[in-house]
């Protein structure tokens, strides 16, 4: 398992999620968690976001149909972090998953675990 938070952001370099398939985005509102099962080749894994403050998923498909990860990016500062986690000592990160459809999954959370 790889856990990525503000202190371990460099760990994203260990993840090669390009072309991983996403079919579901599961939001547990009560526990402030989002899980995204992913399939890469024959391996089935999961991204689990904890202490989620915001999630936005577009389903517009501007580049055509597709459900594969093009890129996975982490930002320490963004308008979404400022809006949803305004405390300066916040541990929130802005995670963006760009799909090959052109759609984005934006999540503001304190960490993500790759299992």
Short mmCIF file of N, CA and C in Angstrom, two decimals:
data_model
loop_
_atom_site.label_atom_id
_atom_site.label_comp_id
_atom_site.label_asym_id
_atom_site.label_seq_id
_atom_site.Cartn_x
_atom_site.Cartn_y
_atom_site.Cartn_z
N UNK A 1 0.85 -1.18 0.00
CA UNK A 1 0.00 0.00 0.00
C UNK A 1 0.89 1.24 0.00
N UNK A 2 0.51 2.22 -0.79
CA UNK A 2 1.20 3.50 -0.84
C UNK A 2 0.22 4.57 -0.36
N UNK A 3 0.66 5.38 0.61
CA UNK A 3 -0.17 6.47 1.11
C UNK A 3 0.47 7.79 0.73
N UNK A 4 -0.34 8.66 0.16
CA UNK A 4 0.15 9.97 -0.28
C UNK A 4 -0.58 11.05 0.51
N UNK A 5 0.22 11.90 1.19
CA UNK A 5 -0.30 13.06 1.89
C UNK A 5 0.70 14.20 1.67
N UNK A 6 0.55 15.29 2.42
CA UNK A 6 1.45 16.44 2.19
C UNK A 6 2.92 16.07 2.42
N UNK A 7 3.18 15.19 3.38
CA UNK A 7 4.55 14.83 3.69
C UNK A 7 5.13 13.79 2.71
N UNK A 8 4.26 13.06 2.03
CA UNK A 8 4.73 11.96 1.17
C UNK A 8 4.31 12.14 -0.29
N UNK A 9 4.13 13.38 -0.71
CA UNK A 9 3.68 13.65 -2.09
C UNK A 9 4.57 13.02 -3.14
N UNK A 10 5.85 12.93 -2.86
CA UNK A 10 6.80 12.35 -3.82
C UNK A 10 6.46 10.90 -4.17
N UNK A 11 5.69 10.23 -3.31
CA UNK A 11 5.32 8.83 -3.55
C UNK A 11 4.47 8.67 -4.81
N UNK A 12 3.87 9.76 -5.30
CA UNK A 12 3.07 9.66 -6.51
C UNK A 12 3.92 9.17 -7.68
N UNK A 13 5.22 9.42 -7.61
CA UNK A 13 6.12 8.96 -8.67
C UNK A 13 6.15 7.43 -8.78
N UNK A 14 5.79 6.75 -7.69
CA UNK A 14 5.78 5.28 -7.70
C UNK A 14 4.52 4.72 -8.36
N UNK A 15 3.53 5.57 -8.55
CA UNK A 15 2.27 5.12 -9.14
C UNK A 15 2.29 5.34 -10.64
N UNK A 16 2.09 4.31 -11.38
CA UNK A 16 1.92 4.43 -12.83
C UNK A 16 0.49 4.02 -13.14
N UNK A 17 -0.40 4.99 -13.11
CA UNK A 17 -1.82 4.71 -13.30
C UNK A 17 -2.30 5.02 -14.71
N UNK A 18 -1.38 5.41 -15.59
CA UNK A 18 -1.76 5.72 -16.97
C UNK A 18 -2.42 4.50 -17.60
N UNK A 19 -3.57 4.70 -18.19
CA UNK A 19 -4.38 3.67 -18.85
C UNK A 19 -5.10 2.73 -17.88
N UNK A 20 -5.09 3.05 -16.58
CA UNK A 20 -5.89 2.26 -15.64
C UNK A 20 -7.36 2.57 -15.89
N UNK A 21 -8.19 1.55 -15.79
CA UNK A 21 -9.63 1.68 -16.06
C UNK A 21 -10.38 2.07 -14.79
N UNK A 22 -11.26 3.05 -14.94
CA UNK A 22 -12.15 3.47 -13.85
C UNK A 22 -13.59 3.25 -14.30
N UNK A 23 -14.34 2.52 -13.51
CA UNK A 23 -15.76 2.33 -13.81
C UNK A 23 -16.67 2.96 -12.76
N UNK A 24 -16.16 3.07 -11.54
CA UNK A 24 -16.97 3.56 -10.42
C UNK A 24 -16.22 4.62 -9.63
N UNK A 25 -16.98 5.55 -9.08
CA UNK A 25 -16.49 6.49 -8.09
C UNK A 25 -17.49 6.40 -6.94
N UNK A 26 -17.01 5.91 -5.80
CA UNK A 26 -17.91 5.61 -4.67
C UNK A 26 -17.66 6.63 -3.56
N UNK A 27 -18.71 7.36 -3.21
CA UNK A 27 -18.60 8.41 -2.20
C UNK A 27 -19.34 7.97 -0.93
N UNK A 28 -18.61 7.91 0.18
CA UNK A 28 -19.20 7.65 1.48
C UNK A 28 -19.29 9.00 2.20
N UNK A 29 -20.43 9.62 2.10
CA UNK A 29 -20.62 10.97 2.63
C UNK A 29 -20.39 11.01 4.13
N UNK A 30 -20.92 10.04 4.86
CA UNK A 30 -20.84 10.02 6.32
C UNK A 30 -19.40 9.95 6.80
N UNK A 31 -18.58 9.12 6.17
CA UNK A 31 -17.19 8.93 6.60
C UNK A 31 -16.21 9.86 5.86
N UNK A 32 -16.71 10.69 4.96
CA UNK A 32 -15.87 11.60 4.18
C UNK A 32 -14.78 10.84 3.43
N UNK A 33 -15.19 9.76 2.76
CA UNK A 33 -14.26 8.93 1.98
C UNK A 33 -14.77 8.78 0.56
N UNK A 34 -13.83 8.67 -0.36
CA UNK A 34 -14.15 8.36 -1.75
C UNK A 34 -13.23 7.21 -2.15
N UNK A 35 -13.82 6.18 -2.73
CA UNK A 35 -12.99 5.09 -3.23
C UNK A 35 -13.24 4.92 -4.72
N UNK A 36 -12.15 4.66 -5.42
CA UNK A 36 -12.20 4.48 -6.87
C UNK A 36 -11.50 3.17 -7.20
N UNK A 37 -12.27 2.12 -7.47
CA UNK A 37 -11.64 0.87 -7.91
C UNK A 37 -11.02 1.09 -9.28
N UNK A 38 -9.81 0.58 -9.47
CA UNK A 38 -9.14 0.71 -10.76
C UNK A 38 -8.60 -0.64 -11.21
N UNK A 39 -8.53 -0.78 -12.50
CA UNK A 39 -8.00 -2.01 -13.09
C UNK A 39 -6.91 -1.63 -14.08
N UNK A 40 -5.72 -2.17 -13.88
CA UNK A 40 -4.59 -1.92 -14.76
C UNK A 40 -4.05 -3.27 -15.19
N UNK A 41 -4.15 -3.55 -16.47
CA UNK A 41 -3.86 -4.89 -17.00
C UNK A 41 -4.79 -5.88 -16.31
N UNK A 42 -4.27 -6.83 -15.57
CA UNK A 42 -5.14 -7.78 -14.87
C UNK A 42 -5.21 -7.48 -13.38
N UNK A 43 -4.47 -6.46 -12.92
CA UNK A 43 -4.45 -6.11 -11.50
C UNK A 43 -5.64 -5.23 -11.13
N UNK A 44 -6.29 -5.58 -10.03
CA UNK A 44 -7.38 -4.77 -9.51
C UNK A 44 -6.90 -4.11 -8.22
N UNK A 45 -6.95 -2.79 -8.21
CA UNK A 45 -6.52 -2.02 -7.05
C UNK A 45 -7.59 -1.00 -6.72
N UNK A 46 -7.26 -0.11 -5.81
CA UNK A 46 -8.23 0.89 -5.39
C UNK A 46 -7.50 2.14 -4.89
N UNK A 47 -8.05 3.28 -5.23
CA UNK A 47 -7.62 4.55 -4.65
C UNK A 47 -8.64 4.91 -3.59
N UNK A 48 -8.18 5.14 -2.35
CA UNK A 48 -9.09 5.48 -1.26
C UNK A 48 -8.68 6.84 -0.71
N UNK A 49 -9.54 7.82 -0.88
CA UNK A 49 -9.30 9.18 -0.43
C UNK A 49 -9.95 9.36 0.94
N UNK A 50 -9.19 9.91 1.90
CA UNK A 50 -9.68 10.11 3.27
C UNK A 50 -9.78 11.59 3.60
N UNK A 51 -10.68 11.89 4.54
CA UNK A 51 -10.93 13.26 4.99
C UNK A 51 -11.26 14.15 3.79
N UNK A 52 -12.19 13.68 2.99
CA UNK A 52 -12.60 14.38 1.77
C UNK A 52 -13.46 15.59 2.12
N UNK A 53 -13.12 16.72 1.53
CA UNK A 53 -13.88 17.96 1.71
C UNK A 53 -14.70 18.32 0.48
N UNK A 54 -14.27 17.83 -0.67
CA UNK A 54 -14.92 18.21 -1.93
C UNK A 54 -14.65 17.13 -2.97
N UNK A 55 -15.67 16.87 -3.79
CA UNK A 55 -15.50 15.98 -4.95
C UNK A 55 -16.35 16.53 -6.09
N UNK A 56 -15.79 16.46 -7.28
CA UNK A 56 -16.49 16.89 -8.49
C UNK A 56 -16.09 15.93 -9.61
N UNK A 57 -17.09 15.36 -10.26
CA UNK A 57 -16.84 14.42 -11.35
C UNK A 57 -17.59 14.91 -12.58
N UNK A 58 -16.87 15.18 -13.66
CA UNK A 58 -17.56 15.55 -14.89
C UNK A 58 -17.80 14.28 -15.72
N UNK A 59 -18.92 14.27 -16.42
CA UNK A 59 -19.31 13.13 -17.25
C UNK A 59 -19.62 13.59 -18.67
N UNK A 60 -18.99 14.66 -19.07
CA UNK A 60 -19.30 15.32 -20.33
C UNK A 60 -18.67 14.64 -21.55
N UNK A 61 -17.53 14.00 -21.39
CA UNK A 61 -16.80 13.30 -22.46
C UNK A 61 -16.48 14.21 -23.66
N UNK A 62 -15.80 15.35 -23.44
CA UNK A 62 -15.51 16.25 -24.55
C UNK A 62 -14.59 15.66 -25.61
N UNK A 63 -13.80 14.65 -25.25
CA UNK A 63 -12.89 14.02 -26.22
C UNK A 63 -13.45 12.70 -26.74
N UNK A 64 -14.69 12.38 -26.39
CA UNK A 64 -15.28 11.10 -26.77
C UNK A 64 -15.30 10.16 -25.58
N UNK A 65 -15.98 9.04 -25.75
CA UNK A 65 -16.12 8.08 -24.65
C UNK A 65 -14.76 7.54 -24.22
N UNK A 66 -14.63 7.32 -22.93
CA UNK A 66 -13.40 6.76 -22.39
C UNK A 66 -13.46 6.70 -20.88
N UNK A 67 -12.82 5.70 -20.30
CA UNK A 67 -12.82 5.54 -18.85
C UNK A 67 -11.45 5.14 -18.32
N UNK A 68 -10.41 5.64 -19.00
CA UNK A 68 -9.04 5.29 -18.63
C UNK A 68 -8.29 6.53 -18.16
N UNK A 69 -7.43 6.34 -17.16
CA UNK A 69 -6.68 7.46 -16.60
C UNK A 69 -5.62 7.93 -17.59
N UNK A 70 -5.65 9.21 -17.88
CA UNK A 70 -4.62 9.84 -18.69
C UNK A 70 -3.51 10.38 -17.78
N UNK A 71 -3.91 11.07 -16.70
CA UNK A 71 -2.92 11.55 -15.73
C UNK A 71 -3.54 11.72 -14.36
N UNK A 72 -2.69 11.66 -13.34
CA UNK A 72 -3.08 11.83 -11.94
C UNK A 72 -2.15 12.88 -11.35
N UNK A 73 -2.72 14.01 -10.93
CA UNK A 73 -1.94 15.17 -10.51
C UNK A 73 -2.33 15.56 -9.09
N UNK A 74 -1.33 16.02 -8.32
CA UNK A 74 -1.58 16.53 -6.97
C UNK A 74 -1.11 17.98 -6.91
N UNK A 75 -1.94 18.83 -6.27
CA UNK A 75 -1.56 20.22 -6.05
C UNK A 75 -1.69 20.54 -4.56
N UNK A 76 -0.71 21.28 -4.05
CA UNK A 76 -0.76 21.72 -2.64
C UNK A 76 -1.61 22.96 -2.46
N UNK A 77 -1.77 23.72 -3.53
CA UNK A 77 -2.60 24.92 -3.44
C UNK A 77 -3.45 25.02 -4.70
N UNK A 78 -4.67 25.43 -4.49
CA UNK A 78 -5.61 25.64 -5.59
C UNK A 78 -6.79 26.43 -5.05
N UNK A 79 -7.62 26.91 -5.95
CA UNK A 79 -8.83 27.63 -5.52
C UNK A 79 -9.74 26.73 -4.69
N UNK A 80 -9.80 25.45 -5.05
CA UNK A 80 -10.66 24.53 -4.30
C UNK A 80 -10.16 24.34 -2.87
N UNK A 81 -8.86 24.23 -2.69
CA UNK A 81 -8.32 24.10 -1.33
C UNK A 81 -8.62 25.37 -0.54
N UNK A 82 -8.41 26.52 -1.14
CA UNK A 82 -8.68 27.80 -0.47
C UNK A 82 -10.15 27.89 -0.07
N UNK A 83 -11.03 27.44 -0.93
CA UNK A 83 -12.46 27.53 -0.66
C UNK A 83 -12.93 26.53 0.39
N UNK A 84 -12.47 25.29 0.31
CA UNK A 84 -13.01 24.24 1.17
C UNK A 84 -12.14 23.90 2.37
N UNK A 85 -10.93 24.37 2.40
CA UNK A 85 -10.04 24.12 3.53
C UNK A 85 -9.21 25.38 3.78
N UNK A 86 -9.84 26.43 4.29
CA UNK A 86 -9.18 27.73 4.35
C UNK A 86 -8.10 27.87 5.43
N UNK A 87 -7.97 26.93 6.35
CA UNK A 87 -6.97 27.05 7.40
C UNK A 87 -5.57 26.89 6.83
N UNK A 88 -4.65 27.75 7.25
CA UNK A 88 -3.30 27.72 6.71
C UNK A 88 -2.55 26.44 7.04
N UNK A 89 -2.87 25.81 8.16
CA UNK A 89 -2.19 24.57 8.53
C UNK A 89 -2.92 23.34 7.99
N UNK A 90 -3.78 23.56 7.06
CA UNK A 90 -4.57 22.48 6.48
C UNK A 90 -3.67 21.43 5.83
N UNK A 91 -4.08 20.19 5.95
CA UNK A 91 -3.36 19.08 5.32
C UNK A 91 -3.99 18.70 3.98
N UNK A 92 -4.94 19.50 3.53
CA UNK A 92 -5.66 19.17 2.29
C UNK A 92 -4.78 19.30 1.06
N UNK A 93 -5.02 18.39 0.13
CA UNK A 93 -4.40 18.40 -1.19
C UNK A 93 -5.50 18.35 -2.23
N UNK A 94 -5.20 18.84 -3.41
CA UNK A 94 -6.15 18.80 -4.53
C UNK A 94 -5.65 17.73 -5.50
N UNK A 95 -6.42 16.66 -5.60
CA UNK A 95 -6.10 15.56 -6.51
C UNK A 95 -6.96 15.69 -7.76
N UNK A 96 -6.35 15.57 -8.92
CA UNK A 96 -7.10 15.60 -10.18
C UNK A 96 -6.74 14.37 -11.00
N UNK A 97 -7.77 13.66 -11.42
CA UNK A 97 -7.60 12.53 -12.34
C UNK A 97 -8.22 12.96 -13.66
N UNK A 98 -7.40 13.02 -14.69
CA UNK A 98 -7.87 13.33 -16.04
C UNK A 98 -8.07 12.02 -16.78
N UNK A 99 -9.27 11.82 -17.30
CA UNK A 99 -9.58 10.61 -18.05
C UNK A 99 -9.35 10.84 -19.54
N UNK A 100 -9.21 9.77 -20.29
CA UNK A 100 -8.99 9.90 -21.74
C UNK A 100 -10.24 10.41 -22.46
N UNK A 101 -11.34 10.56 -21.76
CA UNK A 101 -12.55 11.17 -22.32
C UNK A 101 -12.48 12.70 -22.25
N UNK A 102 -11.48 13.21 -21.50
CA UNK A 102 -11.39 14.65 -21.27
C UNK A 102 -12.08 15.07 -19.98
N UNK A 103 -12.74 14.13 -19.32
CA UNK A 103 -13.39 14.43 -18.05
C UNK A 103 -12.37 14.45 -16.92
N UNK A 104 -12.72 15.19 -15.86
CA UNK A 104 -11.87 15.29 -14.68
C UNK A 104 -12.61 14.81 -13.45
N UNK A 105 -11.85 14.20 -12.55
CA UNK A 105 -12.32 13.90 -11.21
C UNK A 105 -11.46 14.75 -10.29
N UNK A 106 -12.07 15.70 -9.60
CA UNK A 106 -11.36 16.59 -8.67
C UNK A 106 -11.76 16.24 -7.25
N UNK A 107 -10.76 16.02 -6.40
CA UNK A 107 -11.02 15.66 -5.01
C UNK A 107 -10.08 16.48 -4.13
N UNK A 108 -10.65 17.12 -3.11
CA UNK A 108 -9.86 17.78 -2.08
C UNK A 108 -9.94 16.89 -0.85
N UNK A 109 -8.79 16.37 -0.43
CA UNK A 109 -8.73 15.43 0.69
C UNK A 109 -7.36 15.53 1.35
N UNK A 110 -7.23 14.95 2.53
CA UNK A 110 -5.95 15.02 3.23
C UNK A 110 -4.98 13.94 2.77
N UNK A 111 -5.50 12.84 2.23
CA UNK A 111 -4.60 11.77 1.77
C UNK A 111 -5.33 10.81 0.85
N UNK A 112 -4.53 10.03 0.14
CA UNK A 112 -5.06 8.96 -0.69
C UNK A 112 -4.18 7.74 -0.46
N UNK A 113 -4.82 6.58 -0.39
CA UNK A 113 -4.09 5.32 -0.27
C UNK A 113 -4.33 4.52 -1.54
N UNK A 114 -3.26 3.91 -2.02
CA UNK A 114 -3.34 3.03 -3.20
C UNK A 114 -3.15 1.62 -2.71
N UNK A 115 -4.20 0.83 -2.83
CA UNK A 115 -4.15 -0.57 -2.36
C UNK A 115 -4.24 -1.50 -3.53
#
